[in-house]
Every structure is written in structure tokens, then in C-alpha cells.
GROMACS .gro file of C-alpha atoms in nm:
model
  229
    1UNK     CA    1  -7.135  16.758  17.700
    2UNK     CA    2  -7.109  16.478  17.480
    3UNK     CA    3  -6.850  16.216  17.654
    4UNK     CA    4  -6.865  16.012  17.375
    5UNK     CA    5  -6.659  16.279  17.147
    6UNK     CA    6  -6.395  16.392  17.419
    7UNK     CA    7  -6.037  16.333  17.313
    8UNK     CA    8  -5.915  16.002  17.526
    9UNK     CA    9  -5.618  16.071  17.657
   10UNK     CA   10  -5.316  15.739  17.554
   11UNK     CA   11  -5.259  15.525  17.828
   12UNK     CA   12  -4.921  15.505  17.943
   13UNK     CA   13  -4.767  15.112  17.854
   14UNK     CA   14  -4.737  14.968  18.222
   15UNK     CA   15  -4.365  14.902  18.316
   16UNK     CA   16  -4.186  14.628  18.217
   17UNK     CA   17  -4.169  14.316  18.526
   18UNK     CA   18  -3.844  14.326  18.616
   19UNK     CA   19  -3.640  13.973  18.533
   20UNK     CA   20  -3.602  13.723  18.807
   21UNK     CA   21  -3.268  13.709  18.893
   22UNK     CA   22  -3.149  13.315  18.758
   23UNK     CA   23  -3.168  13.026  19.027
   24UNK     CA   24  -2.855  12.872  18.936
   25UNK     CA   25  -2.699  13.247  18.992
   26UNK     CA   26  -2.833  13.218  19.357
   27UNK     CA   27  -2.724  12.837  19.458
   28UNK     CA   28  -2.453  12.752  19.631
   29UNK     CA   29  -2.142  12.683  19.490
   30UNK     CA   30  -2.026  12.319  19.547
   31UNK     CA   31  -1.629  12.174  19.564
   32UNK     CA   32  -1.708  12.002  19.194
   33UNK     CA   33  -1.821  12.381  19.108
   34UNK     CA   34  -1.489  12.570  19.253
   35UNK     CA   35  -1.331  12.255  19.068
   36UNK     CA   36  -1.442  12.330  18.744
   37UNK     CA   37  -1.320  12.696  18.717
   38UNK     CA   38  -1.041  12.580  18.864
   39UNK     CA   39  -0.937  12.359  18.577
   40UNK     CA   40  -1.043  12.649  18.329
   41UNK     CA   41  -0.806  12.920  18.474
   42UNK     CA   42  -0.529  12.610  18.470
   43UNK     CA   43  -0.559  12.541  18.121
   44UNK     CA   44  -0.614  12.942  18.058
   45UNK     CA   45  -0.276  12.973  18.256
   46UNK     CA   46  -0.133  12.648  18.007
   47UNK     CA   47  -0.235  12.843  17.719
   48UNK     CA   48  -0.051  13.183  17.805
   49UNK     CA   49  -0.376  13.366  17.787
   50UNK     CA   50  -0.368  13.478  18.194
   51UNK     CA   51  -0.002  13.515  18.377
   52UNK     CA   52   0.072  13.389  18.720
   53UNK     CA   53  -0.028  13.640  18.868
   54UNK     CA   54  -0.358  13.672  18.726
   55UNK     CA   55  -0.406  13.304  18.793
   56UNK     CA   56  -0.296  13.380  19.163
   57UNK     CA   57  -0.587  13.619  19.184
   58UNK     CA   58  -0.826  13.434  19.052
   59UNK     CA   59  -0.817  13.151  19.246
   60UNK     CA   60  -0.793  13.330  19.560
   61UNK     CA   61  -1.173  13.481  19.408
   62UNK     CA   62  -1.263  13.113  19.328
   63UNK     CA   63  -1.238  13.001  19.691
   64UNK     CA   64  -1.358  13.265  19.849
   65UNK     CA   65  -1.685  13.294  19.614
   66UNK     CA   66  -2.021  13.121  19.797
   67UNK     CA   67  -2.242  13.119  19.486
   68UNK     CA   68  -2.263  12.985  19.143
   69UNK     CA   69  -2.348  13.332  19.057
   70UNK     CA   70  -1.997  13.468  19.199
   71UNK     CA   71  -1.834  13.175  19.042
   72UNK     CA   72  -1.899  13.251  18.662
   73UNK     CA   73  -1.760  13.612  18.621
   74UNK     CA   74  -1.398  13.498  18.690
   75UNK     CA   75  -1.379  13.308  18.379
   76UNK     CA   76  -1.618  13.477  18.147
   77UNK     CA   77  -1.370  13.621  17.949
   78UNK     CA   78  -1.221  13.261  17.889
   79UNK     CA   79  -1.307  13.047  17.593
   80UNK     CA   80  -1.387  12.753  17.810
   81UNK     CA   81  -1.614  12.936  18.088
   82UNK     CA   82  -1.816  13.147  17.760
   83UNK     CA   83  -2.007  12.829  17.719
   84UNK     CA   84  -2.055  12.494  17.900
   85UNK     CA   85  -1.738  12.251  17.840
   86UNK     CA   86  -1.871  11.968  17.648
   87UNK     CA   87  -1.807  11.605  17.760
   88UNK     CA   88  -1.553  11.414  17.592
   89UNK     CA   89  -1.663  11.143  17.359
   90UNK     CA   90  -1.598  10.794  17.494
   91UNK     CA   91  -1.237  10.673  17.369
   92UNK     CA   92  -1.285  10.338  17.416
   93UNK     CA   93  -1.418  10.050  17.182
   94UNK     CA   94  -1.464   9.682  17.303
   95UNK     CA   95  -1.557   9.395  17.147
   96UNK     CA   96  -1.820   9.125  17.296
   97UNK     CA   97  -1.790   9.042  17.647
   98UNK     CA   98  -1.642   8.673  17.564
   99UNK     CA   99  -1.483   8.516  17.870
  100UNK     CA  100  -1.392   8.209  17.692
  101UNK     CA  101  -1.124   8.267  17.437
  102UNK     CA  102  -0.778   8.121  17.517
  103UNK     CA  103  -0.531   8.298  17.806
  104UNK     CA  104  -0.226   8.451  17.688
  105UNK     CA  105   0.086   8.258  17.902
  106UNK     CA  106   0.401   8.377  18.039
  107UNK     CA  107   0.655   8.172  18.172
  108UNK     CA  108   1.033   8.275  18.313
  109UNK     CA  109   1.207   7.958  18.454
  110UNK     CA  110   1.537   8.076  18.550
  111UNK     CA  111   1.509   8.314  18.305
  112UNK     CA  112   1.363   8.657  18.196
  113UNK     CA  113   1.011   8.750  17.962
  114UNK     CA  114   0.891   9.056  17.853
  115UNK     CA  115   0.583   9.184  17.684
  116UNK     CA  116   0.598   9.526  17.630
  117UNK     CA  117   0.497   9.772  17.356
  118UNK     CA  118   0.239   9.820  17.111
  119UNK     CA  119   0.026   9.438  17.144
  120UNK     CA  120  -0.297   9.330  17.193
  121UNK     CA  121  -0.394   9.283  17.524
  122UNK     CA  122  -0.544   8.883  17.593
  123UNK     CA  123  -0.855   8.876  17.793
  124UNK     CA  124  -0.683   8.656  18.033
  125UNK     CA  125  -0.304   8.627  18.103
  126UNK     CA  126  -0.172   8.391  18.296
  127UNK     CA  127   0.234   8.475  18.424
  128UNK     CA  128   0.395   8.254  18.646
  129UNK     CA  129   0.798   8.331  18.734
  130UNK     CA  130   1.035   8.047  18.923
  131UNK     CA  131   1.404   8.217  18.970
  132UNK     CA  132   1.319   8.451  18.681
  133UNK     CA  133   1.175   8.773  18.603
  134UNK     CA  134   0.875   8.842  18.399
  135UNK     CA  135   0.796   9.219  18.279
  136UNK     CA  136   0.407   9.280  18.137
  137UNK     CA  137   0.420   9.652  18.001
  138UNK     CA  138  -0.014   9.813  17.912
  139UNK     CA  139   0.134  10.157  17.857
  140UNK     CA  140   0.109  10.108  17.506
  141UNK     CA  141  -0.126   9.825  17.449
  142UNK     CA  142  -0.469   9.796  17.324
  143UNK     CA  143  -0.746   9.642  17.527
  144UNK     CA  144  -0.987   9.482  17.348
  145UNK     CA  145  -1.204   9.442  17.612
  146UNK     CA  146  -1.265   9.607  17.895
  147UNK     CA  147  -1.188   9.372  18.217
  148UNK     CA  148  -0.819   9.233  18.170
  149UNK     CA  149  -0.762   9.001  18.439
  150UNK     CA  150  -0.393   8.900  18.517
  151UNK     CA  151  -0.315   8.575  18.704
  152UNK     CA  152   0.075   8.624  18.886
  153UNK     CA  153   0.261   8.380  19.071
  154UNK     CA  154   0.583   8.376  19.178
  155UNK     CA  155   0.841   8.193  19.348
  156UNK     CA  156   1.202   8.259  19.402
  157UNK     CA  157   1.100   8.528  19.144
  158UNK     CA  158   0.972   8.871  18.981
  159UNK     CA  159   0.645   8.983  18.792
  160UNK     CA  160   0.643   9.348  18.741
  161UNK     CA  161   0.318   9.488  18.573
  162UNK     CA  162   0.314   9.860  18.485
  163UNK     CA  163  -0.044  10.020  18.329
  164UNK     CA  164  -0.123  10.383  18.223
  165UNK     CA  165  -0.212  10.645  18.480
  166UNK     CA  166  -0.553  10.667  18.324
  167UNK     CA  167  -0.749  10.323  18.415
  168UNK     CA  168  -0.880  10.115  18.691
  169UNK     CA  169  -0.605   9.931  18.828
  170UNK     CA  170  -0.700   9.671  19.148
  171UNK     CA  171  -0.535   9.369  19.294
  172UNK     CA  172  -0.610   9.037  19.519
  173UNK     CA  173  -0.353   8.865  19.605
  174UNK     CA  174  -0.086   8.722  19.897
  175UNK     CA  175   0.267   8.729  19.929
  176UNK     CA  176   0.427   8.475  20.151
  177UNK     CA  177   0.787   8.547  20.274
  178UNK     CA  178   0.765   8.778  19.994
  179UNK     CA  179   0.553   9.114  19.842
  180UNK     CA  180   0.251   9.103  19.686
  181UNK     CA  181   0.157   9.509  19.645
  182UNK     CA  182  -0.074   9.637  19.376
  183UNK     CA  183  -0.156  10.003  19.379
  184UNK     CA  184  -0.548  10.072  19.356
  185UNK     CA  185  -0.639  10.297  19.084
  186UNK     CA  186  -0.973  10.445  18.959
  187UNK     CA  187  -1.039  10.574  18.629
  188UNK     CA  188  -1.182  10.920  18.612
  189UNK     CA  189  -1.421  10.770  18.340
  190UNK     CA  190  -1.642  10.499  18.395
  191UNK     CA  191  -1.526  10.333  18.056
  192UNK     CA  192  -1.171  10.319  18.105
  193UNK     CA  193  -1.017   9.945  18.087
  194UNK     CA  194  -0.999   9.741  18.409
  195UNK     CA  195  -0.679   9.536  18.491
  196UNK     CA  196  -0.709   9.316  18.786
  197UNK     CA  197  -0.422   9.124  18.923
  198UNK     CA  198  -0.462   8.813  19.113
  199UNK     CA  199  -0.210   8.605  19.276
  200UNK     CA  200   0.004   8.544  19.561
  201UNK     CA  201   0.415   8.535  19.562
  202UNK     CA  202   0.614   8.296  19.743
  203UNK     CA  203   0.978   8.434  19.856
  204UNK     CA  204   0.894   8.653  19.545
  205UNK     CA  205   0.777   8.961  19.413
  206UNK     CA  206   0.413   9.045  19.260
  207UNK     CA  207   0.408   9.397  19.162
  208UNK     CA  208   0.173   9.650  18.986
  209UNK     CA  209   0.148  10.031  18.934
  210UNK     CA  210   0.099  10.286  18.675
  211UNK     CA  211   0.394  10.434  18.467
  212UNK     CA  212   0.418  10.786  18.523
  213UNK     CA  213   0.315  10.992  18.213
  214UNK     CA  214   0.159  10.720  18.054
  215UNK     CA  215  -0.186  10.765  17.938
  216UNK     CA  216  -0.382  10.570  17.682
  217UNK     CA  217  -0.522  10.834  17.384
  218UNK     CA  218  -0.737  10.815  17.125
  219UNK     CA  219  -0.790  10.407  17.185
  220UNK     CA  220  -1.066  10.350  16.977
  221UNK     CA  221  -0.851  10.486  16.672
  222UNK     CA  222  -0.547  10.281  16.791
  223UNK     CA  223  -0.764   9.924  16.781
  224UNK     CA  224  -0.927  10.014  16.441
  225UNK     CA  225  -0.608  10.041  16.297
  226UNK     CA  226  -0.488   9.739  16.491
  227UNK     CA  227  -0.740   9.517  16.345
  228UNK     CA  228  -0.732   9.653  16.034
  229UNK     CA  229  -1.102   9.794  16.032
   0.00000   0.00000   0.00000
């Protein structure tokens, strides 16, 4: 029999490898992971699109989940947890780090100054209070730069600074038969303005803290307009 001419008989396609299940699906999930759907099912929750309840439920599953892999199902059907949330763009714009352009001064003899709403914000500023009361208000202002340094002394006196909840706020100072207090802050991003108050107070009162509700927004639109760009 001729072998050559015997019908061949197809060979069968060999099975498909099945697909590696993904790393990340298999890693363990970490407090900044359980974080991040966190925040998702809050702002879901903000937005009406789950009810309490739901929400209830869901973060029960969030802390009790192990992996990354058990983590992404509970927000799937979520806008923010169909893709990765993108990082927001910087907000702030600074100009050249330039230490030596003139302080801006504040002075309350026996009296009362105030520097509040929508300014620039001096590099330096130097406030000194004797028997008065002097009030220096960021909520609203633009910072130019990013380190704002704030030089405080009082005696017999006041010097209340408030700043927005959403930048570095840090203090060095004394207070001497009086209250120096500055509450530390840290700005979630690295960029944020600085404000750092030195000083001491002398049977006075040196004082800074952020304004509840206050946040600085869309900052690098704010200066443009300030300066006219």
C-alpha cells in the first residue's frame, strides 16, 4: 500500500494556554488601596448614584477584602473605579524664587490693621502689634511664590493669621507671659504654598490656623488674572 496516497487525517488545533491570572489581581491590598475605593464610593454616595445603604455595604466589603483583586469589583460599576482616576494638574503658578524684593509691613500701635481679602501675598511680611491688634487673612489671597514667610511680634498685643485648609502651614516661635501657638499643617500636594510664621509674643498673642472651609481653587487662573496676563 502506497502511504504516500492515504487520506491524512486534520490534526486537531492544540488547546488554547489558559491566561495567567493578573499579578496586580493577586497582591495584597494596601491602606492607600482600601483608601482609594473608599473615596470613590464617597463621591459615588455625593453624587446620588449608590444610597446609604449601599455605601454601608460596600465599605464593610472594602475592609474586609485582602487583595487588589477583591478590591476592584466593588466599584466597577462606578465611573471613577471603570478606569484609573487621573492626577490633578498642578494648580499652582510661581514666579522666580527671588528672596530679595521688599517685605510687606504691618504695624498696630494702640490700634487695629487688617489685611484681608483678595491681595497679593508679599514674599516677606513683617507684623509687629504694641496694645493693638493686627488681622492677616490668606483665605483669599494669591501667593506668588511658594514659601511666604511671616515675621510676628507682639507685645501687650494680638496677631491673628488665618490660611486655607489646603497648604503647609508651620511655625517657630516663643511666647513669653503670653501664647505663641501655630497649628502645623501639611499640604496633601507637594506644590501647595508654604506659610511659615516666626516670632515670639511678649504678654501677647501670636496666633495661626486654617479657616474652616477655606480652600484655595483654581490659583493659577486667579494670579493670571491678577497680573493681568
Amino acid at each position: 500500500m502506497d502511504l504516500d496516497k492515504q487520506p491524512q487525517k486534520p490534526v486537531a488545533p492544540a488547546e488554547p494556554a489558559p491566561a495567567p491570572a493578573a499579578v496586580g489581581d493577586s497582591l495584597r491590598a494596601s491602606d492607600a488601596d482600601r483608601d482609594r475605593i473608599a473615596d470613590i464610593l464617597r463621591d459615588a454616595l455625593a453624587e446620588g448614584r449608590i444610597d446609604a445603604e449601599e455605601h454601608s455595604e460596600r465599605i464593610d466589603a472594602v475592609y474586609r477584602a485582602k487583595t487588589v483583586g477583591e478590591l476592584e469589583p466593588i466599584v466597577r460599576d462606578l465611573p471613577a473605579g471603570a478606569r484609573p482616576r487621573p492626577e490633578p494638574a498642578s494648580a499652582y503658578a510661581y514666579g522666580p524664587d527671588d528672596t530679595s524684593g521688599p517685605a510687606d509691613n504691618l504695624v498696630a500701635v494702640f490700634s487695629s490693621t487688617t489685611r484681608k481679602g483678595r491681595w497679593r501675598v508679599s514674599r516677606r511680611t513683617n507684623a509687629f502689634s504694641l496694645f493693638g491688634n493686627i488681622e492677616i487673612d490668606l483665605t483669599e489671597a494669591l501667593f506668588a511664590q511658594r514659601l511666604t514667610t511671616i515675621n510676628a511680634t507682639s507685645v501687650f498685643g494680638n496677631v491673628e493669621v488665618r490660611v486655607p485648609e489646603n497648604i503647609t502651614l508651620r511655625g517657630n516661635g516663643t511666647g513669653i507671659f503670653g501664647n505663641f501657638e501655630v497649628v502645623n499643617l501639611e499640604a496633601a500636594d507637594p506644590q501647595a504654598p508654604v506659610v511659615v510664621i516666626n516670632g515670639y509674643s511678649v504678654f501677647g498673642n501670636v496666633e495661626a490656623k486654617p479657616k474652616r472651609g477655606k480652600w484655595i481653587t483654581d490659583l493659577q487662573n486667579q494670579l493670571r488674572k491678577h497680573l493681568g496676563h
